[in-house]
mmCIF file of C-alpha atoms in Angstrom:
data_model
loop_
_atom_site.group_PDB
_atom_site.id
_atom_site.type_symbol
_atom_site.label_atom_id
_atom_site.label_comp_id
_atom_site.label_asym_id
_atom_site.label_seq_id
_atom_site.Cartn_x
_atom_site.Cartn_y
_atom_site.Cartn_z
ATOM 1 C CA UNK G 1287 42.938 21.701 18.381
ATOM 2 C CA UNK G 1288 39.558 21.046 20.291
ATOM 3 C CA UNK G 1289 36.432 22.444 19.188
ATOM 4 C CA UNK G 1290 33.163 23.186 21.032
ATOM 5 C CA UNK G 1291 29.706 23.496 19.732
ATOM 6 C CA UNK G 1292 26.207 22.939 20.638
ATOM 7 C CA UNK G 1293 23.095 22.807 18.586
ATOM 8 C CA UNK G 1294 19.333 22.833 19.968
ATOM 9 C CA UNK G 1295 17.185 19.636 18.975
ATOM 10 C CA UNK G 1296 13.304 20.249 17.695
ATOM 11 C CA UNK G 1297 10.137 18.561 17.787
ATOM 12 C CA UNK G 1298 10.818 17.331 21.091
ATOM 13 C CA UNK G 1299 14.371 15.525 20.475
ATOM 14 C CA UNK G 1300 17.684 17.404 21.508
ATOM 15 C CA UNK G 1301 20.910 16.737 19.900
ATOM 16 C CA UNK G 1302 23.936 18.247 22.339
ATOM 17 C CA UNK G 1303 26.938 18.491 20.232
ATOM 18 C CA UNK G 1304 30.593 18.084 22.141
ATOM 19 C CA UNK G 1305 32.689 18.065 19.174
ATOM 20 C CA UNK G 1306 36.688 17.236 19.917
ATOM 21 C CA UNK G 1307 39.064 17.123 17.451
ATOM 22 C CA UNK G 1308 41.541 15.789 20.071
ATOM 23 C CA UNK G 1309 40.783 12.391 21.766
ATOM 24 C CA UNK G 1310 41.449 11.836 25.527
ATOM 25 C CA UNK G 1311 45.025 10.001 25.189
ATOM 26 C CA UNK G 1312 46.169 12.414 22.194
ATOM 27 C CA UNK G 1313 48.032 15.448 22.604
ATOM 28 C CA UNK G 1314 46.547 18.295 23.072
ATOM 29 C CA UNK G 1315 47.965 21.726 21.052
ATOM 30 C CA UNK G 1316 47.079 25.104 22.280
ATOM 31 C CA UNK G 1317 48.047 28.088 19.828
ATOM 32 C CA UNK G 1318 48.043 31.620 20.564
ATOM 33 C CA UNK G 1319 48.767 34.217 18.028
ATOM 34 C CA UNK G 1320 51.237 37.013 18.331
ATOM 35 C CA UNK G 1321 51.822 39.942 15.993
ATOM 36 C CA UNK G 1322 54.619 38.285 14.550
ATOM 37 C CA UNK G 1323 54.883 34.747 15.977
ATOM 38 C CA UNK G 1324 53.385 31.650 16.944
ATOM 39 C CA UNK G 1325 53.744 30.327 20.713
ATOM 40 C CA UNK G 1326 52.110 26.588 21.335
ATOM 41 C CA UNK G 1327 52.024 24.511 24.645
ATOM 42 C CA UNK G 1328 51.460 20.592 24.208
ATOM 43 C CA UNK G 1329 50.958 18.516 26.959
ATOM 44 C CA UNK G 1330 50.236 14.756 26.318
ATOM 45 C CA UNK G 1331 50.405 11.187 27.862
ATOM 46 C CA UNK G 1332 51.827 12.745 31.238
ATOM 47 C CA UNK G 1333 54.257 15.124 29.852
ATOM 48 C CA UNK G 1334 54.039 18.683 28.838
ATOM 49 C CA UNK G 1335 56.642 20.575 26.451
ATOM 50 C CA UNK G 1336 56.580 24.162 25.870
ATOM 51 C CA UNK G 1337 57.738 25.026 22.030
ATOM 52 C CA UNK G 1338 58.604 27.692 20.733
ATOM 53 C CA UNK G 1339 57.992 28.466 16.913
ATOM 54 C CA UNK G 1340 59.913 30.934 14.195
ATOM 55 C CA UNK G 1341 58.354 34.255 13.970
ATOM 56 C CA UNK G 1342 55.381 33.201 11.174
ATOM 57 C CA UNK G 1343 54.766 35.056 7.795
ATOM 58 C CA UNK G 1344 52.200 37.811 8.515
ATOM 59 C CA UNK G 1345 49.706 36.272 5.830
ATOM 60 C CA UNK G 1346 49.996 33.301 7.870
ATOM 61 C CA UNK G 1347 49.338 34.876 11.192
ATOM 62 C CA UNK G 1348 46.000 36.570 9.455
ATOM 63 C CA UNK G 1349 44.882 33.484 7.396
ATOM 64 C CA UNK G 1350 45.137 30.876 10.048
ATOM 65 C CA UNK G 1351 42.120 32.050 11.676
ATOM 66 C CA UNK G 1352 39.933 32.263 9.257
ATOM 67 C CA UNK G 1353 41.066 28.703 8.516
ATOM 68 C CA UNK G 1354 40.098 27.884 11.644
ATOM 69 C CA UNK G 1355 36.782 29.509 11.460
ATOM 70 C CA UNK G 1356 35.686 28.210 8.709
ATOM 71 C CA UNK G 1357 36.008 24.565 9.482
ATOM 72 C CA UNK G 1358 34.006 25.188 12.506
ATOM 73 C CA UNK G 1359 31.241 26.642 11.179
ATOM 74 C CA UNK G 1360 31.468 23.777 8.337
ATOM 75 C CA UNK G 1361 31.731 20.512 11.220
ATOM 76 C CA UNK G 1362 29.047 22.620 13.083
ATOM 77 C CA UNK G 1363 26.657 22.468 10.164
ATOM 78 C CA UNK G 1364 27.409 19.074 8.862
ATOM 79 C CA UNK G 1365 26.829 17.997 12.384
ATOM 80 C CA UNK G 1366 23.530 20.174 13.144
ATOM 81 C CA UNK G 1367 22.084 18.662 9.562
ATOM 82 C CA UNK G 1368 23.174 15.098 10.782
ATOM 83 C CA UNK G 1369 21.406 15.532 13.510
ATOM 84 C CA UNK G 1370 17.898 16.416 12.313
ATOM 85 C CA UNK G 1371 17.966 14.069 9.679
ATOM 86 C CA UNK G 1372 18.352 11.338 12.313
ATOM 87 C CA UNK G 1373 15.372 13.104 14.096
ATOM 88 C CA UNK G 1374 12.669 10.103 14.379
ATOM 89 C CA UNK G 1375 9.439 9.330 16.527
ATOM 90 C CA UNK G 1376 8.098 6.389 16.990
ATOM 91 C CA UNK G 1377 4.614 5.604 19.122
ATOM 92 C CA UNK G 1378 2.910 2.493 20.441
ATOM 93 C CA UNK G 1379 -0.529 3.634 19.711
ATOM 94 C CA UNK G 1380 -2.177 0.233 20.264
ATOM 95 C CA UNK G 1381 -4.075 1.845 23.589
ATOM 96 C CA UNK G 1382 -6.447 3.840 21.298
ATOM 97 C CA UNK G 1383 -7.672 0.892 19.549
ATOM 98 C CA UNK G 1384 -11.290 -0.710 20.392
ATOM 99 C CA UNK G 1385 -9.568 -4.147 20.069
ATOM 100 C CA UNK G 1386 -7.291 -5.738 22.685
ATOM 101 C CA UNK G 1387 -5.765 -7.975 19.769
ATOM 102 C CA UNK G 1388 -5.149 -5.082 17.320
ATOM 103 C CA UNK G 1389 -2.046 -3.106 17.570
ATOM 104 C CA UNK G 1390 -1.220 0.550 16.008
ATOM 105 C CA UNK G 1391 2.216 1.738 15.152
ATOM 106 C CA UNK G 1392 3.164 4.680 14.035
ATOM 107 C CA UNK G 1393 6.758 5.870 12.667
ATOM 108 C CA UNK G 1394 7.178 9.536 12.403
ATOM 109 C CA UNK G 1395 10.416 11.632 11.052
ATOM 110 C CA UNK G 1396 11.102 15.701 10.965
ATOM 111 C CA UNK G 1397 7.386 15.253 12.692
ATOM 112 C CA UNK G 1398 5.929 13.977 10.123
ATOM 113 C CA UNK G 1399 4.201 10.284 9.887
ATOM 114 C CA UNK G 1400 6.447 8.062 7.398
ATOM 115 C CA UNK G 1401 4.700 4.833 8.481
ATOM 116 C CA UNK G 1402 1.465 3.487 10.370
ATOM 117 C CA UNK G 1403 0.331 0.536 10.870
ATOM 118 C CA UNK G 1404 -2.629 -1.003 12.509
ATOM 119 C CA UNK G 1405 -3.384 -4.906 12.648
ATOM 120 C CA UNK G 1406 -3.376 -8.073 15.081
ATOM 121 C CA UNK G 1407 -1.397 -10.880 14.706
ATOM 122 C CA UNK G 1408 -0.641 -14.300 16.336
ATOM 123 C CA UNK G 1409 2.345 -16.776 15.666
ATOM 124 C CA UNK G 1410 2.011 -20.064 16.431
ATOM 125 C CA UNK G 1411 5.629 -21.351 16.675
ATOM 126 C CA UNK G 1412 7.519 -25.045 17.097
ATOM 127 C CA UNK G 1413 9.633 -25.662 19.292
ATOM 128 C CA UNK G 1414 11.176 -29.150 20.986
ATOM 129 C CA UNK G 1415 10.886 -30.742 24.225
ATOM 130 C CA UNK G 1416 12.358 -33.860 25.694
ATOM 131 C CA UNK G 1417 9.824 -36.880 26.339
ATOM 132 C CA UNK G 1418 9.544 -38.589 29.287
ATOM 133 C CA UNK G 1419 12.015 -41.250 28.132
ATOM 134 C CA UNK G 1420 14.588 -38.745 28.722
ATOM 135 C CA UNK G 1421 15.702 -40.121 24.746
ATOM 136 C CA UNK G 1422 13.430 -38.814 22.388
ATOM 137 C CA UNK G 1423 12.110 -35.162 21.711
ATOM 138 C CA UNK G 1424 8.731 -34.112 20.892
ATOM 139 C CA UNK G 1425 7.401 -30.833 19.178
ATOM 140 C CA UNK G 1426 5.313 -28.778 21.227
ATOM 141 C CA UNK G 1427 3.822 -25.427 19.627
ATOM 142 C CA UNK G 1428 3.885 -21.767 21.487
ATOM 143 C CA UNK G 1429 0.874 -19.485 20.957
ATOM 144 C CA UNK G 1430 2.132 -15.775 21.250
ATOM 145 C CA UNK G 1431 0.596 -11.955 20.248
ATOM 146 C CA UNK G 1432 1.937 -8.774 20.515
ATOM 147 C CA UNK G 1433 1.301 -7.215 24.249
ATOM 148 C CA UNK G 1434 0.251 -3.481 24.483
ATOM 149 C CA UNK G 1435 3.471 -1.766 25.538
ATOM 150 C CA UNK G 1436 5.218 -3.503 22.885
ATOM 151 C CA UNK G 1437 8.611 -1.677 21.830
ATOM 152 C CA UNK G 1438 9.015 -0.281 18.640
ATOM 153 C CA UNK G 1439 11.843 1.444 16.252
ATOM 154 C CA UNK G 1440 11.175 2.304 12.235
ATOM 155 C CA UNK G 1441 13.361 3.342 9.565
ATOM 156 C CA UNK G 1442 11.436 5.337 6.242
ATOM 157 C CA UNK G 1443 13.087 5.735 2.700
ATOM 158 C CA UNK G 1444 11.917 6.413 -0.483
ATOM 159 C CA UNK G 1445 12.108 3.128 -1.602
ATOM 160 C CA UNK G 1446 12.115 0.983 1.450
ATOM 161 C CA UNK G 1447 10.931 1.058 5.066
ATOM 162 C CA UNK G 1448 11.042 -1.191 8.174
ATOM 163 C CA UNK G 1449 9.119 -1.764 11.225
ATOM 164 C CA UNK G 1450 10.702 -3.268 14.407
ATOM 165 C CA UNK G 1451 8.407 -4.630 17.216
ATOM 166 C CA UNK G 1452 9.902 -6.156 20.334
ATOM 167 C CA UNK G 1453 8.627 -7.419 23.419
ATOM 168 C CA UNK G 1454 9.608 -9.439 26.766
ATOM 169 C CA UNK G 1455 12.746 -7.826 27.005
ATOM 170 C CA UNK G 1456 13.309 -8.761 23.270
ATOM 171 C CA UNK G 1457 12.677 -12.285 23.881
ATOM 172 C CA UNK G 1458 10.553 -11.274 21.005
ATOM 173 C CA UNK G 1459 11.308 -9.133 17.595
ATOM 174 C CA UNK G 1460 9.046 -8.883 14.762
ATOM 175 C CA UNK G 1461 10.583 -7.159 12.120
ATOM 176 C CA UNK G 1462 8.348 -6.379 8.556
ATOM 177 C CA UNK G 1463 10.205 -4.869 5.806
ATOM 178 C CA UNK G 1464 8.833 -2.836 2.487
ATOM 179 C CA UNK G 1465 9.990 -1.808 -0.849
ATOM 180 C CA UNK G 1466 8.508 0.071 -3.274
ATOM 181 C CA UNK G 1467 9.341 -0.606 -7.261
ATOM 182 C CA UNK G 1468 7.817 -0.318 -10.640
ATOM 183 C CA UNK G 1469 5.132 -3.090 -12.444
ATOM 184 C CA UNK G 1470 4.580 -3.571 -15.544
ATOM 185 C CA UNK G 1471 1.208 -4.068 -16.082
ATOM 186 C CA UNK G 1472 -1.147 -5.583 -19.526
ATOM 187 C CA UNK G 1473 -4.026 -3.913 -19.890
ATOM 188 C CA UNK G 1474 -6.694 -4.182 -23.087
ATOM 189 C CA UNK G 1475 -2.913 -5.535 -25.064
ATOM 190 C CA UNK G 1476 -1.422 -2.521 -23.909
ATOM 191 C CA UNK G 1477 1.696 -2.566 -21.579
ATOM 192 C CA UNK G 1478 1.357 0.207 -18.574
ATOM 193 C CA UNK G 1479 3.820 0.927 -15.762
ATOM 194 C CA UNK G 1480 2.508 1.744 -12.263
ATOM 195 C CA UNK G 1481 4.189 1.832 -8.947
ATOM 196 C CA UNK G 1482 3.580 -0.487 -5.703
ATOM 197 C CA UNK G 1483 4.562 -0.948 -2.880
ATOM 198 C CA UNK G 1484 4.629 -4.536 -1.303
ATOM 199 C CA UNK G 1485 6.253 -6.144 1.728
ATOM 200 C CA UNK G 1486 9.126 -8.064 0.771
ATOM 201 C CA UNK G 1487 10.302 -9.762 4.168
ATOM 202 C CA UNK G 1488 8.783 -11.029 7.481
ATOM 203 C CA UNK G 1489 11.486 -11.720 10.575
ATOM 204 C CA UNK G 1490 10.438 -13.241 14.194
ATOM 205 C CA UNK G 1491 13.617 -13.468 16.166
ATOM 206 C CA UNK G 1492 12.672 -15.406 19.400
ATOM 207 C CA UNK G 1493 14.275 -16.765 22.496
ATOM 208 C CA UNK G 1494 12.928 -20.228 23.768
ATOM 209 C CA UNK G 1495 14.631 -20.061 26.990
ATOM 210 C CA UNK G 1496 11.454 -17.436 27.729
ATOM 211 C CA UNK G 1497 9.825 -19.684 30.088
ATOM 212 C CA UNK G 1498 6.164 -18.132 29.776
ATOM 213 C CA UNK G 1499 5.667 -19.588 26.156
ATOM 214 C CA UNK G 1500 8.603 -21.980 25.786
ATOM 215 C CA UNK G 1501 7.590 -24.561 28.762
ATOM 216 C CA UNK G 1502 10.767 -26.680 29.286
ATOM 217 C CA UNK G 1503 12.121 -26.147 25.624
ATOM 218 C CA UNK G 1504 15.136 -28.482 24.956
ATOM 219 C CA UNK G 1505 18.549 -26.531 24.125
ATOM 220 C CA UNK G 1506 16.792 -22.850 24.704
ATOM 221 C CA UNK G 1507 18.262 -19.969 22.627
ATOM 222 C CA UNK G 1508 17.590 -17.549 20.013
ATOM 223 C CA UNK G 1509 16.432 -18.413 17.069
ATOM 224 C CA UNK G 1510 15.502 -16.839 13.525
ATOM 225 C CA UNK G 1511 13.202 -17.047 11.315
ATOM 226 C CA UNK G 1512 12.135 -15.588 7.789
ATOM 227 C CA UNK G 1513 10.557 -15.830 4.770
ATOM 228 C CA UNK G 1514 12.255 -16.437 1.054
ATOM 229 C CA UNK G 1515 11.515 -14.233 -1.960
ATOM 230 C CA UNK G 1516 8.037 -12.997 -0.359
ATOM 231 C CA UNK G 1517 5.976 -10.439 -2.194
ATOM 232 C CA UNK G 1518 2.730 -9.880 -0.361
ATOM 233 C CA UNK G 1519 0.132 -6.945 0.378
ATOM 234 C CA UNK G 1520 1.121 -5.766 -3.286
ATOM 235 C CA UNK G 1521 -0.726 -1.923 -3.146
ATOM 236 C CA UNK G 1522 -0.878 0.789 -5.319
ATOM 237 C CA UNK G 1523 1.747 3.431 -4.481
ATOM 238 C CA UNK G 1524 -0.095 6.498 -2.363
ATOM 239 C CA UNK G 1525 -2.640 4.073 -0.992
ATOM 240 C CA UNK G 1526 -3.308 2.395 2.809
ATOM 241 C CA UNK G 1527 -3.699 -1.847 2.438
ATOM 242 C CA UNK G 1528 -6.598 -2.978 3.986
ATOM 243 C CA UNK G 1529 -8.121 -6.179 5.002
ATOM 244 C CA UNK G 1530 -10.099 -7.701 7.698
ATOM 245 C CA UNK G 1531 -9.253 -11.308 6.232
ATOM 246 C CA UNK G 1532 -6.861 -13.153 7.710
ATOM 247 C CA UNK G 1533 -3.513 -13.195 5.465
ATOM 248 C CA UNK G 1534 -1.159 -15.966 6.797
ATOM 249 C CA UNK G 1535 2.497 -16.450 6.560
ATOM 250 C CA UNK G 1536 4.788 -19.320 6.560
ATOM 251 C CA UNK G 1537 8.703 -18.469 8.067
ATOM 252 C CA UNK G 1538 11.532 -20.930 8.269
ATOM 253 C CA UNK G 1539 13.222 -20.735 11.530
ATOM 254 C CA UNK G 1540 16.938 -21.335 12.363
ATOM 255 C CA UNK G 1541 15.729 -24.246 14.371
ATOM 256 C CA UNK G 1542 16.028 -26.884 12.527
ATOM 257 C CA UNK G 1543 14.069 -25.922 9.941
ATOM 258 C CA UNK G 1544 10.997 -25.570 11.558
ATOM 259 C CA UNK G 1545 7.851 -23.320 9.713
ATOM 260 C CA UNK G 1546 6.263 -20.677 11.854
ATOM 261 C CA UNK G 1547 2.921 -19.459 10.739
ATOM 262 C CA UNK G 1548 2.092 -15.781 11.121
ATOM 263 C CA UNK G 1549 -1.861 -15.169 10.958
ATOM 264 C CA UNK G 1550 -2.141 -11.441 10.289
ATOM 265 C CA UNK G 1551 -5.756 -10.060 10.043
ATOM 266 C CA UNK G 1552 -8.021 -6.741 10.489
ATOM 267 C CA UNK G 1553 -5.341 -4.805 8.621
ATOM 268 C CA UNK G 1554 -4.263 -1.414 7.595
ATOM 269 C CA UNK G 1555 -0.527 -0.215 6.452
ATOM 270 C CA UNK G 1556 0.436 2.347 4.495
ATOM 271 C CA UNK G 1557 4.673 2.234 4.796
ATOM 272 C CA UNK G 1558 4.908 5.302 2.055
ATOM 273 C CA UNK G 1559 3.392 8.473 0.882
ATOM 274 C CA UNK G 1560 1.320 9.961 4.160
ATOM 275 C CA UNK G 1561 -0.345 12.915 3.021
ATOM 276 C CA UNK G 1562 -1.581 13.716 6.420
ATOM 277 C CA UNK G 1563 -0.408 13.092 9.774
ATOM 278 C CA UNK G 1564 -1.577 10.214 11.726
ATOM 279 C CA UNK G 1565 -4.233 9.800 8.685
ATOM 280 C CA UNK G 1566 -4.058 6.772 5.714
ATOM 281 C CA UNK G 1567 -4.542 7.859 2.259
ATOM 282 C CA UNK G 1568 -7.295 5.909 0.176
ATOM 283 C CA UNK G 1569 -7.803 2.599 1.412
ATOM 284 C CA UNK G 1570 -7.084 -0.374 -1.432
ATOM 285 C CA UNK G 1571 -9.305 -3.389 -0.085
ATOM 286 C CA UNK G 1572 -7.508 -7.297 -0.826
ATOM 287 C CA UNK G 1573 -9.395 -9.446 -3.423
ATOM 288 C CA UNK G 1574 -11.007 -11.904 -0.218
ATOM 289 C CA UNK G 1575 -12.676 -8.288 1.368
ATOM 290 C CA UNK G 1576 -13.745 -7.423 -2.150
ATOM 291 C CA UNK G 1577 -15.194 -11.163 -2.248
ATOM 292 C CA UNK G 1578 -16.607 -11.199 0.631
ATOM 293 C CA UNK G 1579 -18.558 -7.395 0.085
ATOM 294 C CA UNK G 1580 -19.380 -9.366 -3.126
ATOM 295 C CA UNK G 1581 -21.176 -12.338 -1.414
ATOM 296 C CA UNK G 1582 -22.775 -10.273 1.002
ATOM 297 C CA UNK G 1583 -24.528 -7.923 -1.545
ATOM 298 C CA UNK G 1584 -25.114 -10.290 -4.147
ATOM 299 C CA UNK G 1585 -28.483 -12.149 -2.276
ATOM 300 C CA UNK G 1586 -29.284 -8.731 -1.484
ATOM 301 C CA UNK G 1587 -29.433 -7.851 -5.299
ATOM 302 C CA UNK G 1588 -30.214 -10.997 -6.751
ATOM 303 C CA UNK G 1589 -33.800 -10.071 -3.832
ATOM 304 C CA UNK G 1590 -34.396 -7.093 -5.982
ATOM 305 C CA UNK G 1591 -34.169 -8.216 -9.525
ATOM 306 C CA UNK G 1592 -36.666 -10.832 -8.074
ATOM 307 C CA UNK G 1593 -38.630 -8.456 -6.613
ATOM 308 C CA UNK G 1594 -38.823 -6.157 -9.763
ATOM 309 C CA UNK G 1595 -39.465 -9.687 -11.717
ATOM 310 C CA UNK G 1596 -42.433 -10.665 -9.759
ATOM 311 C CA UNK G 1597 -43.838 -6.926 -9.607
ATOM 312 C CA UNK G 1598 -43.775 -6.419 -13.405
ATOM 313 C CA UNK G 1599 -45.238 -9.843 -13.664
ATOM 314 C CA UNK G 1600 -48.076 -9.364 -11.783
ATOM 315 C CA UNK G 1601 -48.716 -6.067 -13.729
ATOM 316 C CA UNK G 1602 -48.255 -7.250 -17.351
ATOM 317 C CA UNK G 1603 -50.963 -10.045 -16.147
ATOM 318 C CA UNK G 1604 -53.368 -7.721 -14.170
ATOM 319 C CA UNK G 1605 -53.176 -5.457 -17.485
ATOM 320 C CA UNK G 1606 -54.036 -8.759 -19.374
ATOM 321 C CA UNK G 1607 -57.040 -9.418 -17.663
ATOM 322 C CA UNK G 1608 -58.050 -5.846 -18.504
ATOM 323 C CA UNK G 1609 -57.581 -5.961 -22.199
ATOM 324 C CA UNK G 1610 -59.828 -9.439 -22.103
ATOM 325 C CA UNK G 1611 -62.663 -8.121 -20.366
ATOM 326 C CA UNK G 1612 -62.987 -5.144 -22.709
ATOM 327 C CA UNK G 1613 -62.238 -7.497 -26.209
ATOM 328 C CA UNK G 1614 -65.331 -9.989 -24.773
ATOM 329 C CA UNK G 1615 -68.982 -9.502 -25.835
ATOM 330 C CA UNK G 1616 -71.482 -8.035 -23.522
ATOM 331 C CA UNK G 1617 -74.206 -9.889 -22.670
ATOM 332 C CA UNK G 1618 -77.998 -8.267 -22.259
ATOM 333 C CA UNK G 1619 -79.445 -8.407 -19.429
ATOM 334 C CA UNK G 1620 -83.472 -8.169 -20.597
ATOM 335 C CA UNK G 1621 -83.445 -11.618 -20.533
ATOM 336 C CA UNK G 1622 -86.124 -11.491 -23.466
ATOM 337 C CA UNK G 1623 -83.628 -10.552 -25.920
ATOM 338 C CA UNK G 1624 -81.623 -13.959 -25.264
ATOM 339 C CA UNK G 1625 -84.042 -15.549 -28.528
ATOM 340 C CA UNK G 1626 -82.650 -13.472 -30.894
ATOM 341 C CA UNK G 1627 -79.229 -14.126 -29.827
#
């Protein structure tokens, strides 16, 4: 039996359903319903047979297609529902920000924004060369950044999320991965659960026979590297992470071993909980922002408290001077009246 259907995509994605029940080197069954018998034609790998069947039960010959019906309409809507829940967007949005360096990402599903992310980053990665000897190798170190243009795919869950960035025909990949779980919390002696969300993995998958930053790498391939049992950006649940500090990672690549550092700064991610689209809930600043807002106003306050020290100073001792004069003894001024004094 083959089957037919279409259904219409939304939001700007189409999903054209050719459903099939029988594959291309199967045989194929056609059925046609009499008022008291069944007549099929198969035809199959190159041959076709015409059969004949026994006059069917009439229950049959009235249940059969509603049989039929119904499992079309059920593979049509398990199929249609399949289909939107796969529904996803995802934007290189980097062009709208004021910084060249800073890139903005933004994952959206049923039309909805699941993830953004904003922030520039550069890697600084090893990689070997052969000396002039034509014996030895040397390490030389690539300096690479995210290009506007960049290529990027996103997966949102409840409880964990991903964002893929590639570019230079995938010479590059930069993969960041989130999870979302319960702490446990001590505050004032008391034990208090709260939920974060953190990211739990960093992945650069790179290829050093790209010649632009890999300048006559020795054995060029792909390579991977990661970080072990990482549990950074640690944020509230329902908030955005931000930080203009630079936060810097440390991955271990396939290559021998060899530690890639990722410098990620001017920040902003929120992988869960969107209320709005294309806006970040509450922002939660990192400790070194909070530190550094800290240094900045504190000369600023410790100036006032001086200030207010020096101005109530000079008041208690102009008030002094006041209560002195009118305490002292005031002398005549007939000068005649100094003898009896």
């Amino acid at each position: 039996m083959c089957v037919i259907g279409h259904a219409a995509g939304v939001a700007g994605t189409s999903c054209a359903l050719l459903i099939s029940a029988c594959p291309a080197d199967a045989d194929r069954t056609e059925v046609s319903l009499s008022a008291g018998n069944l007549r099929g034609t198969s035809a199959g790998g190159g041959s076709n047979a015409a059969v004949n069947l026994a006059p069917a039960p009439e229950f049959l010959s009235q249940t059969l297609p509603r049989i039929l019906k119904m499992e079309l309409l059920l593979l049509l809507s398990s199929l249609s529902a399949l289909c939107v829940s796969a529904e996803q967007e995802v934007e290189n949005l980097s062009g709208l920000s004021p910084n060249p360096d800073r890139d903005i990402f933004v994952v959206r599903e049923n039309g909805t924004t699941c993830l953004m992310a904003e922030f520039a980053v550069k890697f600084l990665i090893p990689y070997d060369v052969l000396a002039l000897n034509g014996i030895d190798l040397i390490t030389e170190q690539a300096s690479a950044t995210i290009p506007r243009g960049a290529q990027i795919a996103g997966k949102c869950g409840s409880s964990e999320s991903e964002l893929h960035i590639s570019w230079l025909n995938h010479a590059f990949t930069f993969r960041i991965f989130f999870s979302k779980e319960k702490h446990t919390m001590g505050s004032d002696g008391k034990a208090k659960e709260t939920e974060v969300w953190k990211i739990n993995k960093v992945q650069l998958i790179y290829d050093t026979s790209e010649m632009t930053h890999f300048i006559s790498a020795y054995n060029p391939g792909k390579h991977t590297a990661s970080t072990h049992h990482l549990s950074a950006l640690v944020t509230p649940a329902g908030r955005s992470f931000v930080c203009s500090a630079q936060q810097t990672l440390t991955l271990i690549s396939s290559d021998h071993q060899k530690g890639i550092t990722v410098s990620i700064y001017d920040i902003q991610i929120q992988p869960f909980d969107i209320k709005s689209d294309f806006v970040f809930s509450e922002p939660y600043k990192c400790i070194t922002d909070q530190r550094e807002q800290l240094e900045q106003t504190l000369p600023l306050v410790l100036g006032l408290i001086l200030g207010l020290i020096i101005v109530i100073t000079i008041s208690v001792y102009h008030f002094h001077l006041k209560l002195s004069a009118v305490q002292q003894p005031q002398l005549p001024r007939d000068r005649s009246l100094y003898k009896n004094m």
